[in-house]
Structure formats: C-alpha cells, structure tokens
Short mmCIF file of C-alpha atoms in Angstrom, two decimals:
data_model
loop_
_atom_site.label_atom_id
_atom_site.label_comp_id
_atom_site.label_asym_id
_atom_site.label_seq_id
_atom_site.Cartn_x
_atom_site.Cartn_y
_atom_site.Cartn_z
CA UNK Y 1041 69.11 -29.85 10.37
CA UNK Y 1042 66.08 -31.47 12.21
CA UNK Y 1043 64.94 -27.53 12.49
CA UNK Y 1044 65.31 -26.76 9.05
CA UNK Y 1045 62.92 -29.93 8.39
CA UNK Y 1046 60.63 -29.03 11.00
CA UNK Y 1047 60.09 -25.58 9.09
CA UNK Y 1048 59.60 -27.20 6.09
CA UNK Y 1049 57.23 -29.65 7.21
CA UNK Y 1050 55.46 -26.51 8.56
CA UNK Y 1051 55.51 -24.82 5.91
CA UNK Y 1052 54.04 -27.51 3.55
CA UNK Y 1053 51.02 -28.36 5.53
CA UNK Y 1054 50.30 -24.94 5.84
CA UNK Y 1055 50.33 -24.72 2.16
CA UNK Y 1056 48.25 -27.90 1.47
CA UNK Y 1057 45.42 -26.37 4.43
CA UNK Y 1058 45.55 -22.97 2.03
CA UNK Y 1059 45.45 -24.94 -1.33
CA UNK Y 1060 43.01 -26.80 0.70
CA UNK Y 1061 40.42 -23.96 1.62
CA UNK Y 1062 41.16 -22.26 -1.59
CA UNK Y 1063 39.26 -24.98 -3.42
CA UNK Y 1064 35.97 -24.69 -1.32
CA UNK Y 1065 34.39 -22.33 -3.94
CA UNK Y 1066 30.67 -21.62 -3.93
CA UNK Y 1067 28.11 -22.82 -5.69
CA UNK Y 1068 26.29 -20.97 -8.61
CA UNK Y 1069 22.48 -20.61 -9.73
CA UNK Y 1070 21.07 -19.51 -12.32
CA UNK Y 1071 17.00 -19.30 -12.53
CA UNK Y 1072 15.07 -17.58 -15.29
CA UNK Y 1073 11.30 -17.75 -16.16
CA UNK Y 1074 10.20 -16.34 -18.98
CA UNK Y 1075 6.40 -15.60 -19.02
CA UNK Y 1076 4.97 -14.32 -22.40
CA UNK Y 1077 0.84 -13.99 -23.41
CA UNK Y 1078 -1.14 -12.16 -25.64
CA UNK Y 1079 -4.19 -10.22 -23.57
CA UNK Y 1080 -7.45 -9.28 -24.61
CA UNK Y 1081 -9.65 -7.31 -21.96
CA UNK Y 1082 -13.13 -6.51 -22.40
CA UNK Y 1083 -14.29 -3.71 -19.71
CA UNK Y 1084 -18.13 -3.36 -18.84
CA UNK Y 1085 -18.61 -0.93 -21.26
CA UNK Y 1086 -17.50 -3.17 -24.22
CA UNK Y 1087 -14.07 -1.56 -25.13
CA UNK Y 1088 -11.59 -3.70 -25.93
CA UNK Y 1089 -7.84 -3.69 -25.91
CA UNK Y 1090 -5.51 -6.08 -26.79
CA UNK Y 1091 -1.63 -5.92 -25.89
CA UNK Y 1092 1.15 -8.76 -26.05
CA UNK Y 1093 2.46 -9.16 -22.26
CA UNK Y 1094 5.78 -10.35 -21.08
CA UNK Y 1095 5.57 -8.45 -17.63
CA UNK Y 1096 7.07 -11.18 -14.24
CA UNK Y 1097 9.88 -12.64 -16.90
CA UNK Y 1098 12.54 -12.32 -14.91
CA UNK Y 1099 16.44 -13.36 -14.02
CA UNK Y 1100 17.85 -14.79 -10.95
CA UNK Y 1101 21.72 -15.45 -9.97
CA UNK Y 1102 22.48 -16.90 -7.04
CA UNK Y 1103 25.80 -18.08 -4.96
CA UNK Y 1104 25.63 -20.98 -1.92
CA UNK Y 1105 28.47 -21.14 0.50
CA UNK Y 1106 29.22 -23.25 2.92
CA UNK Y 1107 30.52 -21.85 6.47
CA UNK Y 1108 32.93 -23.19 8.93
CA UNK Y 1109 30.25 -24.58 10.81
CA UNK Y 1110 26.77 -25.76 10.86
CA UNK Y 1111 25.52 -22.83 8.45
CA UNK Y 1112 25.28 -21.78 4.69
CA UNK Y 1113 25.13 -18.66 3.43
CA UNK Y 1114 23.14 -17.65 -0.16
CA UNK Y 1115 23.32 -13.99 -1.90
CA UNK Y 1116 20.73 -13.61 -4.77
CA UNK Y 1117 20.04 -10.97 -7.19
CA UNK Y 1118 17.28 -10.64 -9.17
CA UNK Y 1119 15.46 -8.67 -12.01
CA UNK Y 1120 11.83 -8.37 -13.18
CA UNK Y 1121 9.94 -7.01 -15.97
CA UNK Y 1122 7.36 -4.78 -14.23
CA UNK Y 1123 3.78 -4.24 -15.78
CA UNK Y 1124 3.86 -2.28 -18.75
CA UNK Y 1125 1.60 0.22 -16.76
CA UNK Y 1126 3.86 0.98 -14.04
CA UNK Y 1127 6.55 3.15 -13.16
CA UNK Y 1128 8.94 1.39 -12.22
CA UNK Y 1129 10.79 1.66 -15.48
CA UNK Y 1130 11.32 -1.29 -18.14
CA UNK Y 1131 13.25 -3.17 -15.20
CA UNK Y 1132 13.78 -3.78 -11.39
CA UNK Y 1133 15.37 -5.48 -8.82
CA UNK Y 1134 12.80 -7.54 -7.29
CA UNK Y 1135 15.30 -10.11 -4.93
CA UNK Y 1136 18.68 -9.08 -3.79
CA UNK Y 1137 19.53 -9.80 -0.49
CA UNK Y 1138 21.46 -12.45 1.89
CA UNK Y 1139 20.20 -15.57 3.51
CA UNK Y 1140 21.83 -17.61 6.26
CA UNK Y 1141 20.76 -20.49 7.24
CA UNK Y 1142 20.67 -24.36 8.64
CA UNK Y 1143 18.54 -27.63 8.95
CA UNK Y 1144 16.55 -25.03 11.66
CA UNK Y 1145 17.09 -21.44 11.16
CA UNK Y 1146 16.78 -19.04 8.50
CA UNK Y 1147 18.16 -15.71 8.59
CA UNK Y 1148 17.34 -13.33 5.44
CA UNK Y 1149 17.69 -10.26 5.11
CA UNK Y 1150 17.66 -7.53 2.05
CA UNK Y 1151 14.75 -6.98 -0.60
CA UNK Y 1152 12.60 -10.08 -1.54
CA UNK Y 1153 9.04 -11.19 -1.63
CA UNK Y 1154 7.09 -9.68 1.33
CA UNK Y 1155 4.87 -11.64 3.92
CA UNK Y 1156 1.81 -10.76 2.19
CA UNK Y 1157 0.30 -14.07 1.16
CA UNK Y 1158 0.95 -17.34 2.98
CA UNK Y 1159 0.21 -19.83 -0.46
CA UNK Y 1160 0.55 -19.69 -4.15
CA UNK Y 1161 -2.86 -20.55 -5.99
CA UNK Y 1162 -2.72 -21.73 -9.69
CA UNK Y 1163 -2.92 -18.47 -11.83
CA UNK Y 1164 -0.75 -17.30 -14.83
CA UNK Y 1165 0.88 -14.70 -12.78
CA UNK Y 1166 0.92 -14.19 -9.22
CA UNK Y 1167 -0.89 -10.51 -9.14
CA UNK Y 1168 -3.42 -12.15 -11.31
CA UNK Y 1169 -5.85 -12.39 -8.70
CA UNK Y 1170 -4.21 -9.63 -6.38
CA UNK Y 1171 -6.80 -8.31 -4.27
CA UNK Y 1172 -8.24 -11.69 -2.94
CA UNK Y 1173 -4.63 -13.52 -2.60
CA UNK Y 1174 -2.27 -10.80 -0.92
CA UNK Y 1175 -2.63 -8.55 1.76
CA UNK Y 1176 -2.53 -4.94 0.04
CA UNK Y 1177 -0.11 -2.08 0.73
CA UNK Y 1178 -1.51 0.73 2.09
CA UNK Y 1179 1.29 3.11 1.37
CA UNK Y 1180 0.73 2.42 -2.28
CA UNK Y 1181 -1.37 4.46 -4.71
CA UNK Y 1182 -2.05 1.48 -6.28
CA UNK Y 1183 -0.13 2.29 -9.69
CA UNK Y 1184 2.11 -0.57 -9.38
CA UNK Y 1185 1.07 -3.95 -7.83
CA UNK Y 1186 4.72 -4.72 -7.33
CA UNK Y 1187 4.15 -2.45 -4.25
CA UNK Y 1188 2.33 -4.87 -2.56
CA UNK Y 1189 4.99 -7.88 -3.05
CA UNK Y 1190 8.15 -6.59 -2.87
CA UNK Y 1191 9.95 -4.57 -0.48
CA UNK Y 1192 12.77 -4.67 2.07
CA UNK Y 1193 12.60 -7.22 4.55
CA UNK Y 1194 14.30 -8.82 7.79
CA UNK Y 1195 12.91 -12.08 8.75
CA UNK Y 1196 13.42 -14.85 11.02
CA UNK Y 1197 12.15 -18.53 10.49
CA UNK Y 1198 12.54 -21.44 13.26
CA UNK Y 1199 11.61 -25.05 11.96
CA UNK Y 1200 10.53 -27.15 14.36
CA UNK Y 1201 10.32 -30.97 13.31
CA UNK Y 1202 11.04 -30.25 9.85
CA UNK Y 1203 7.25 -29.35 9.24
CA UNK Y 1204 6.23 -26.68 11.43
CA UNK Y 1205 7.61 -22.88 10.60
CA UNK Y 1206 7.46 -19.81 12.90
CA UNK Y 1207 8.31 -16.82 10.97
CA UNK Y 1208 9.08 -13.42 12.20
CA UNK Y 1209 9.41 -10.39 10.00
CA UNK Y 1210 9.57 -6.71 9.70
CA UNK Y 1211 9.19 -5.07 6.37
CA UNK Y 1212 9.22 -1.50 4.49
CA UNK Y 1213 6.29 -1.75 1.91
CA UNK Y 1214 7.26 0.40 -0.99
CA UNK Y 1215 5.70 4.23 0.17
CA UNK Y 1216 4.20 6.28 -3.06
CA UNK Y 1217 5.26 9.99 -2.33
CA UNK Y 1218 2.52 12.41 -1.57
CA UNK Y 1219 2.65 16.08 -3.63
CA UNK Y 1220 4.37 18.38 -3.01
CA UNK Y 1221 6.22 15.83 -2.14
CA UNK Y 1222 8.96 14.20 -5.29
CA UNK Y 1223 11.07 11.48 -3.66
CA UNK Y 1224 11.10 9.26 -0.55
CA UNK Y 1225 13.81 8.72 1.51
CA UNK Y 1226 12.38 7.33 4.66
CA UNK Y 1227 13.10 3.06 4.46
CA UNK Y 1228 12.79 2.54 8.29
CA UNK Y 1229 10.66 -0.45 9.28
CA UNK Y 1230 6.43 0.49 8.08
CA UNK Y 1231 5.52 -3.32 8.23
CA UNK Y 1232 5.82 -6.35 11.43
CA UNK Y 1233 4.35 -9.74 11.83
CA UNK Y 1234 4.92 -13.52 12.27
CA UNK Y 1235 3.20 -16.51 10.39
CA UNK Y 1236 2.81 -20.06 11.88
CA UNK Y 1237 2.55 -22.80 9.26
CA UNK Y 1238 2.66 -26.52 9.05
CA UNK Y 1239 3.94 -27.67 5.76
CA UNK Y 1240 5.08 -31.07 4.29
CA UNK Y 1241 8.77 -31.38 3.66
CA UNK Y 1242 9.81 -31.20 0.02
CA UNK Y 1243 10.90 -34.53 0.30
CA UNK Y 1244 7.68 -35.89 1.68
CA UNK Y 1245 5.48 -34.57 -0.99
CA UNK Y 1246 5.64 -37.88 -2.56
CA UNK Y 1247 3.53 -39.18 0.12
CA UNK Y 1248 0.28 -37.06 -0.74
CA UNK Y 1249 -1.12 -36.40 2.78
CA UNK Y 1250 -4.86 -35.11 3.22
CA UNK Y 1251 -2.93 -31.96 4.89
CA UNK Y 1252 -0.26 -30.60 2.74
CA UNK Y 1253 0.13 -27.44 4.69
CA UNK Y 1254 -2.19 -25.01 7.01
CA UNK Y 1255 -1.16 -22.14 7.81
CA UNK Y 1256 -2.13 -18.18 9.89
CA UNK Y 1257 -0.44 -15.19 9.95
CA UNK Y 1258 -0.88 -11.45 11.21
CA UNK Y 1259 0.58 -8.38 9.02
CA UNK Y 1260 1.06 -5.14 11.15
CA UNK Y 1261 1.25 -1.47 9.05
CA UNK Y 1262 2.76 0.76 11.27
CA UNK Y 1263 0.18 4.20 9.31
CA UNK Y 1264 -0.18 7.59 10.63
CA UNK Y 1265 -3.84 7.00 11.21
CA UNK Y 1266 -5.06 10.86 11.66
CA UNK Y 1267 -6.70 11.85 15.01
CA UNK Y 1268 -5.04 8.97 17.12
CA UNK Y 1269 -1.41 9.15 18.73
CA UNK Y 1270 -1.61 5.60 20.07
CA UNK Y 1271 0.47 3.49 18.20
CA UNK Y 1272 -1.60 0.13 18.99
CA UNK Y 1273 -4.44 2.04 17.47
CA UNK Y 1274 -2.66 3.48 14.38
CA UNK Y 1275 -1.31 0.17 13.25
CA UNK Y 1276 -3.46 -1.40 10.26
CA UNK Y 1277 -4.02 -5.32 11.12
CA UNK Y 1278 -4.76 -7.86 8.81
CA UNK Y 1279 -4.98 -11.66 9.27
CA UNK Y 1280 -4.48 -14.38 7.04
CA UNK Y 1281 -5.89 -18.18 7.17
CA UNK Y 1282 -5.18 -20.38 4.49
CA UNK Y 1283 -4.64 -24.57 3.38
CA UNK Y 1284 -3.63 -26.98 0.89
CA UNK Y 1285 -5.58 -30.27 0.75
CA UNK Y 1286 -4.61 -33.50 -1.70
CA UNK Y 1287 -8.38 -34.63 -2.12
CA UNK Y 1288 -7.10 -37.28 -4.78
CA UNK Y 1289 -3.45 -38.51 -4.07
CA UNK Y 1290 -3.01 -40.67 -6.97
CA UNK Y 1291 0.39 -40.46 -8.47
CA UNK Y 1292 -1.00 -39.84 -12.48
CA UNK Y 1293 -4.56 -38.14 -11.68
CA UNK Y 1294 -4.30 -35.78 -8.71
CA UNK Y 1295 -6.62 -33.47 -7.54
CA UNK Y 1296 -6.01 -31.08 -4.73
CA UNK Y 1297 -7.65 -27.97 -3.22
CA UNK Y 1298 -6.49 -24.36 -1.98
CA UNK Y 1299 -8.16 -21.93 -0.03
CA UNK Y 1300 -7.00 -18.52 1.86
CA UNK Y 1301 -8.89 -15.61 3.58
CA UNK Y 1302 -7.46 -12.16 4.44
CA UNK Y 1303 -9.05 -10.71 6.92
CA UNK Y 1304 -8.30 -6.80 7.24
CA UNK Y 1305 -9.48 -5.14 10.66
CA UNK Y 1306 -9.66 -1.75 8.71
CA UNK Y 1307 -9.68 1.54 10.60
CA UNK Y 1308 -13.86 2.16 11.61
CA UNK Y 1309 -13.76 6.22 10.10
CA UNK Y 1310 -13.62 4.35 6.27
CA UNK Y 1311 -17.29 4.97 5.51
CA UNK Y 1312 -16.64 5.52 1.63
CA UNK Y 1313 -13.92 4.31 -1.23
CA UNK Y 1314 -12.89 7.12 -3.11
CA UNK Y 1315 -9.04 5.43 -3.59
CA UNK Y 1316 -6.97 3.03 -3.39
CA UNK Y 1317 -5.70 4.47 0.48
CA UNK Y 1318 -9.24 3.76 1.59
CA UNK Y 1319 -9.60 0.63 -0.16
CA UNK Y 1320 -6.35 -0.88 2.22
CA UNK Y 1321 -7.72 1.00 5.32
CA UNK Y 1322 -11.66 0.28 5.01
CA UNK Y 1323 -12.34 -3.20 6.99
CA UNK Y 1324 -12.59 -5.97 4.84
CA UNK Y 1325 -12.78 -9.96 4.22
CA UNK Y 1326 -11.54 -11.43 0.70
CA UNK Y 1327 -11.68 -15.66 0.22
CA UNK Y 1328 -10.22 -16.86 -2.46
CA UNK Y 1329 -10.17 -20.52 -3.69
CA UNK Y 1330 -9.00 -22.80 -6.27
CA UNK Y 1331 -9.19 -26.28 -7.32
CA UNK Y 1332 -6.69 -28.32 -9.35
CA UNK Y 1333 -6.20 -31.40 -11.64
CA UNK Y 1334 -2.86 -32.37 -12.70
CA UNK Y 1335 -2.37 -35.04 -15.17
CA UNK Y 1336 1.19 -36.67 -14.94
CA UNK Y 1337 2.33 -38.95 -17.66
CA UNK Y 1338 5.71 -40.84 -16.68
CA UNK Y 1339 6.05 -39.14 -13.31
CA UNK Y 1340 6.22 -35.25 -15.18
CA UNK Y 1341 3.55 -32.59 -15.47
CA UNK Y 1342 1.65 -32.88 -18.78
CA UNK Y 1343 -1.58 -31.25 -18.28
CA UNK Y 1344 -2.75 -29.11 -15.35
CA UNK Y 1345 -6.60 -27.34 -15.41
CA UNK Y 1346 -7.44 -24.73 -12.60
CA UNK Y 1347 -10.73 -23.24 -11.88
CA UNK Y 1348 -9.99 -20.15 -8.65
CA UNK Y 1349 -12.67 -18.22 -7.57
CA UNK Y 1350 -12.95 -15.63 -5.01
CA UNK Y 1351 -14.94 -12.97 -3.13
CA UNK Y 1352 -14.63 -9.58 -0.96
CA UNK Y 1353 -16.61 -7.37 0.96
CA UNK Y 1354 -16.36 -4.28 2.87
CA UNK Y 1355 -19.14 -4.32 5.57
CA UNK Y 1356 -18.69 -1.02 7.71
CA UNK Y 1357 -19.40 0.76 3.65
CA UNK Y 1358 -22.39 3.18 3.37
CA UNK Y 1359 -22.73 1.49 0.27
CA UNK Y 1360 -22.21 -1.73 0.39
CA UNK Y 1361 -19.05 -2.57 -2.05
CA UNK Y 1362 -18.72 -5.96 -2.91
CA UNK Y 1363 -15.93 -7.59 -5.50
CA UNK Y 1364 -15.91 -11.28 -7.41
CA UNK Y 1365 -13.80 -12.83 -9.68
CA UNK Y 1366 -13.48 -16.30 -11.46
CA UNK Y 1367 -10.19 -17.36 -13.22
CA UNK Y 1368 -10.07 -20.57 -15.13
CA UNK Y 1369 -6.75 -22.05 -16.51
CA UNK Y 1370 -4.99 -24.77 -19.02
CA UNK Y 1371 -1.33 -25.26 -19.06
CA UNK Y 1372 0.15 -27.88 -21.57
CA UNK Y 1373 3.73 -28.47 -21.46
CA UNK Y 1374 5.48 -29.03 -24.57
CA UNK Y 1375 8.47 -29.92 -23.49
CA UNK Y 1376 10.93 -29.55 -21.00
CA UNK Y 1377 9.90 -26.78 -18.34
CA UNK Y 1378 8.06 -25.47 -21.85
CA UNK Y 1379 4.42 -25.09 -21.36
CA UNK Y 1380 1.94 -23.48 -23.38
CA UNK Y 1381 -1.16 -21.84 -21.31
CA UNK Y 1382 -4.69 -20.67 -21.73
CA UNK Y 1383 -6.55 -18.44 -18.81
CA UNK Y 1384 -9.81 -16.22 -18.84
CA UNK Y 1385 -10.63 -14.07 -15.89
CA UNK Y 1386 -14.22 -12.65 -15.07
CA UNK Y 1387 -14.54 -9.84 -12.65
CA UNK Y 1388 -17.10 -7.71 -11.29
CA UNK Y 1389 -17.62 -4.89 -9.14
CA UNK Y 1390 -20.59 -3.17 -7.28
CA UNK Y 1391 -20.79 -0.17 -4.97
CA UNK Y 1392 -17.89 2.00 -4.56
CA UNK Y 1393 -15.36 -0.31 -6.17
CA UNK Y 1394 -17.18 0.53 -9.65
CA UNK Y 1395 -15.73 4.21 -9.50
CA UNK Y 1396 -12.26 2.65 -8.96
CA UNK Y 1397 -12.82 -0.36 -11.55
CA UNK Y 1398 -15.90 0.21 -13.44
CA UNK Y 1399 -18.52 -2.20 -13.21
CA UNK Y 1400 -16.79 -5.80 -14.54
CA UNK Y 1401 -13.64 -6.83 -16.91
CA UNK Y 1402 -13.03 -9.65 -18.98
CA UNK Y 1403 -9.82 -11.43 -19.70
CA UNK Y 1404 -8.48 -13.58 -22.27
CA UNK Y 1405 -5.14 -15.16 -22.26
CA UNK Y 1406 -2.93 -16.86 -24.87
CA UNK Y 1407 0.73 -17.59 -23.95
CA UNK Y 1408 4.04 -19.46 -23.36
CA UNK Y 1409 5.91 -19.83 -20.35
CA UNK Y 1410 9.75 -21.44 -20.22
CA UNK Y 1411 11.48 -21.61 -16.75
CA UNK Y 1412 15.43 -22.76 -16.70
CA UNK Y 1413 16.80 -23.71 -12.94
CA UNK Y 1414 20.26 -24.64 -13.63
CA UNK Y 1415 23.36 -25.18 -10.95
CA UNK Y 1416 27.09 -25.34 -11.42
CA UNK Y 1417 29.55 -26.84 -8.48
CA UNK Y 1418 26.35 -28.37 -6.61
CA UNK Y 1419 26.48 -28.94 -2.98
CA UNK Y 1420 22.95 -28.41 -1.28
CA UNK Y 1421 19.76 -29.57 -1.62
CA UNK Y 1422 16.64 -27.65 -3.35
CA UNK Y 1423 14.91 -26.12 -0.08
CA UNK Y 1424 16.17 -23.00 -1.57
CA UNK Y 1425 15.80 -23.61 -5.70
CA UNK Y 1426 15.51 -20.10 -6.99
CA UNK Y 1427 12.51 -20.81 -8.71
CA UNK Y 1428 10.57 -21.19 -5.48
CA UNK Y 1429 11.49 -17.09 -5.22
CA UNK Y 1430 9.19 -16.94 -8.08
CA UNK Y 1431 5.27 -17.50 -8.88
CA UNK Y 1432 4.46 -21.28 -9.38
CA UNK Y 1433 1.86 -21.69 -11.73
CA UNK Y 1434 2.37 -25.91 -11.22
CA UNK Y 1435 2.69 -25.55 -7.15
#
C-alpha cells in the first residue's frame, strides 16, 4: 500500500512540474511603422517629378523566451517595403534571425541591420542621407540602397559595466551578379569588423549627460582587388568615428548634437569614378552632422526640428570630386506615436560624382508616420523593443 502511494505521489508531482513548465510560454511582439510622404525632386536641370512614397513601412513579429538559466532567447521576422526603384520586388525580409542573450552577452545571428553606421541621425528615413551616414557596399551596383544595410550577419557583443560595448561581427553584404552572370549563390562571409562604443543605459537617459555615447569602429570587405593575391591588401577598410552630445539637458527644451565620419582607406589604383564599384573602392572621407531641438510637453515628444548637414571628398581623384548635402526637418506628433513631418534636402555634386548624379537635387517632403510597439505575455525589459531594429527619426 505505502508503494502504491509512493507512485502516486510520484506521479502527481511529476505532473504538476509538466503542467508547471507547460505554462512558461513566450512572449509576443508586434512592431510596425508605417512611413508615408509625398516627394517632389527638382534635379539640376529643372525637371521635376513628383511620386507619393511609402518605401521603409514595414512589419515586425517577434517571440522572447526565457531559458533554463541565465539567458533569453528572441526570433524576429521582419518585412519592408523596398524603394519603388529597386529590385527587390514590392517586399522583403529585412530582419529574421535569432538572438541570445543576457545582462552581458549578445549572441545574434541570421539577417538584420549590418554594422555599417554606428548612430542614427534625425532624417525621415534612414538612407536619406546614405552616402555620408553608412559605410557603402562595394559589392553593390548601387540599384538598391538596401544593399548597403541589410545582409546576413553573425555578431558578438560583450557589455562591460552596462555602458561600454565591444562588438564583433562578420557579415555577407548583398553581392549584385556580374553578366554573364544571372544568380548568386556564394553567401560565405565578404564582410568582418568590431566596434567599441560607450553608450548610456536606456534607463539612464533620464539623466542627460554631456556624453550620451562615443563610439569607433573598423568594417573589413574581404574584395578580389585585381593584381594583388595578398589578402591584407585586398581587403577594403573603412573606419568610423562618431558621438552624441546633450548640449541642453533640460527636461521640456532639449537640444543635443550628432556627428559621425567614415573614413574609407580606398584602394590607391581609383584615379577616376565611372560607377558606383569605384565610388566604394576610391579613398574617401564623408562627415556628417546634425543638430536637434525637441520640445516635450508633459514628459512626450511634441515637436522635434533637425537641421543635418554633411560633406565628402575623394582626394587621390584626378578630378577632384567633392559631394554636400543639407537636410532640414519638422516632425509634429498628432497623437499617439502619430506624427506628421516636413523635410527638404539640398544636394550637390562636382567632379566625377556629376556623371553619376548630375550636378545637384532638390527635395521636398510632405508626410505621416505611425509606429505601433505592442507586447502580449510581457516578461523583459525594452533593451530589445523591436522598434529600435528600425530607423528612429525621434532618437
């Protein structure tokens, strides 16, 4: 008898441990931003075209688990609307991949957001401003400027006193097939680097320090540089440098200011620009800068003006190329995570760049922009909101 209630017992606390880790179910994400603006360009010549935008509106879905020890585990998928110019079709997968992580470590590994900026600068859309604020693909043609942001990646982050991250990576940049050639099937590893930054914890941006986060990092293209078998000296290096400073800290009229410079070593036989492979591989220097005002009016976002500015030059060019542009921006929000927005752009080109670009372009943007970051069964904290996958026009 005492064995019979021995099994039972058995058997009914292993039931109550199954019922128990049955019920530790994940928890669910759902981020959206839709971005939507009507665009007027005016090229140097004085045509203009007009066309009603709603290219980087995407969807995000996301599931957070927790392990059986110190760790968490995320999978995302996402979709994007591409640029109506590109051929990528009307969508693609822009994030889907696996993340593993705790207080110190982050695994990730799948397709996401390359390495190829260190900081988000206050424009519309984050290719706005492309050439100054990302390191560029040199695989690309240059059809698509999703090339140069997405791709497959494996990376590595240690956080050391919650404020300091070292970041390992190895990419493959999107490659454009060369005729004859019609697909490409090699996705080995094109891309390696590691970034060092010093950034304010989420929770401590409250605080408003003069240094809100400074950070470098190196980007590595593994190329087939012609006429060298060395891979030290095929391998396309860029640098980046970049900061985010609160000059005015106050909690209803803040003012702070961005800067980053991308530094690309270039290979030295780049003499002349005839595409958009010698515009990655010709040495080069682009700054770009912004300063912002927010207004807050009871502790949310009401009214945030931008003025960015930025410059590059190519200095080993027979003629010397030289590129500027000036974005200015007003976003109004009208109600919850509903903002209505206003940004002009002003470019201009000289040298070789005006064969690729023409001589200057002028843009004029109207639009509306509604983000949604909702979670179901919550359990974590926001270090990994899905939004932060995505551009942050209010960083």
């Amino acid at each position: 008898m005492n064995s019979i209630k021995k099994i039972f017992l058995i058997v009914l606390a292993a039931g109550m441990l199954q019922s128990a880790f049955g019920q530790v179910s994940p928890e669910i994400q759902l981020g959206a931003r839709g971005v939507m603006s009507f665009n007027t360009d005016i090229t140097g010549n004085q045509k203009t075209t007009s066309v009603n935008d709603f290219s980087d509106t995407g969807l995000l879905l996301g599931f957070r688990q927790k392990m059986y020890n110190r760790f968490r585990g995320q999978l995302v998928i996402g979709l994007q609307f591409p640029d109506a110019d590109s051929d990528l079709g009307q969508v693609f997968f822009h994030q889907t991949f696996l993340l593993l992580e705790d207080q110190k470590n982050v695994l990730k590994m799948g397709r996401s957001r390359v390495r190829s900026a260190l900081i988000e600068f206050p424009t519309l859309r984050d290719d706005d401003a492309l050439a100054f604020t990302d390191v560029l693909n040199p695989f690309s043609s240059g059809e698509n400027t999703e090339d140069n942001q997405y791709g497959n990646v494996i990376e590595l982050a240690h956080i050391f006193a919650q404020r300091y991250w070292l970041t390992v990576h190895g990419e493959h940049f999107t490659r454009t097939p060369v005729p004859p050639a019609t697909s490409e099937t090699d996705f080995s590893l094109n891309a390696l680097g590691f970034s060092f930054v010093y950034m304010v914890p989420e929770t401590q941006i409250w605080n408003r320090p003069f240094i809100q986060q400074l950070g470098i990092g190196f980007n590595n293209f593994l190329t087939d540089r012609q006429g060298y078998s060395n891979q030290f000296d095929q391998t396309l290096k860029n640098i980046l440098v970049s900061g985010v400073f609160n000059l005015k800290p106050d909690p209803i009229y803040f003012v702070d200011a961005r800067f980053q410079v991308v530094y690309n070593l270039g290979f030295k036989e780049i003499k002349t620009i005839g595409n958009f492979y010698d515009l990655t591989r010709a040495r080069a220097a682009a700054h770009f800068f912004s300063l912002r005002f927010l207004y807050r009016k009871l502790e949310r976002p009401t009214l945030q003006l931008a003025l960015s500015g930025g410059f590059k030059v190519f200095p080993d060019l027979t003629q010397k190329a030289r590129q500027w542009q000036v974005i200015f921006n007003a976003f109004y929000r009208l109600g919850e995570n509903f903002d209505l927005a206003f940004q002009v752009q002003q470019a201009q080109f000289t040298g070789d760049l005006k064969t690729l670009y023409g001589k200057s372009e002028t843009r004029f943007q109207v639009g509306l922009v509604y983000s949604i970051d909702q979670r179901w069964n919550k359990q974590f904290d926001d270090r990994n909101s899905l939004l932060n996958l995505e551009h942050g026009y209010i960083p």
